[in-house]
Coordinates of C-alpha atoms in Angstrom, one line a residue:
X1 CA -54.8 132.2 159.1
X2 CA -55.3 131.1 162.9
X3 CA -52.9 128.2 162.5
X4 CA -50.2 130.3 160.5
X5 CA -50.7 133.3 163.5
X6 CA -50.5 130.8 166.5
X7 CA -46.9 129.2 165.0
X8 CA -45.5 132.7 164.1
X9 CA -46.6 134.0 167.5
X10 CA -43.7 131.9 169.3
X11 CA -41.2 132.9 166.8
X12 CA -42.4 136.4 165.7
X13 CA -44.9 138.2 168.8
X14 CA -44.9 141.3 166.9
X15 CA -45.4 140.0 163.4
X16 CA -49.4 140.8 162.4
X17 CA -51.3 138.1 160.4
X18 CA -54.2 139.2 158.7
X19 CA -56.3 137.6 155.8
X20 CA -57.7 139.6 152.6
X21 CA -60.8 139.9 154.2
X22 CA -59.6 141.9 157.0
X23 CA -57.5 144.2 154.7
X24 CA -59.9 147.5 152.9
X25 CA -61.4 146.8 149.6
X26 CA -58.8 149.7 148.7
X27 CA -55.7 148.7 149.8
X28 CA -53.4 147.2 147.2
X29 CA -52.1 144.0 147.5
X30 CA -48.8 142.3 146.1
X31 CA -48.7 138.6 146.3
X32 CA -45.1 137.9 146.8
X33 CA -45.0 134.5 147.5
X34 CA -47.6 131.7 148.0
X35 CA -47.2 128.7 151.0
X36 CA -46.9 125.1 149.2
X37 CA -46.8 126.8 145.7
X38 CA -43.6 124.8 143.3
X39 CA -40.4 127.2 143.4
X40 CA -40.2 129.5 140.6
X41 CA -37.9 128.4 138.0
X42 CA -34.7 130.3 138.1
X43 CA -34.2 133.7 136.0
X44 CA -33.0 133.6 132.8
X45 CA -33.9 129.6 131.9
X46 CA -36.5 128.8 129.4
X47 CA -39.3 127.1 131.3
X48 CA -39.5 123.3 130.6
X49 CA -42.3 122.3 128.2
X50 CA -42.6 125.1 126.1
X51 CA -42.4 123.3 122.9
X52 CA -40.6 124.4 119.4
X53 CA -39.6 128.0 121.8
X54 CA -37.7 126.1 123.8
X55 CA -35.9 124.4 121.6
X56 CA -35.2 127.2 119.7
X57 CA -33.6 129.2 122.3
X58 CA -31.9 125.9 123.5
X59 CA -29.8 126.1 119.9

């Protein structure tokens, strides 16, 4: 969290950065993206690997 708050404070003064633990055990969270996680496949594609489904839907 310090890291990530010390680059966006150049670009972004105003933008907060706060970690779970700082957020009220009752405040929702939605995760909406995660940093270094793979790129989602695109929409609409059957996910590679999926065995005989795959195929399937490929014919």
């Amino acid at each position: 969290r310090r890291a990530l708050a010390q680059l966006l404070r150049l670009r972004a003064p105003s933008c907060l950065v706060l970690s779970i633990a700082e957020l009220p055990p009752t405040q929702p969270i939605e995760v909406i993206d995660v940093v270094g996680a793979p790129p989602p496949p695109p929409a609409g594609l059957p996910a590679p690997g999926r065995g005989e489904a795959a195929e399937s839907l490929a014919a």
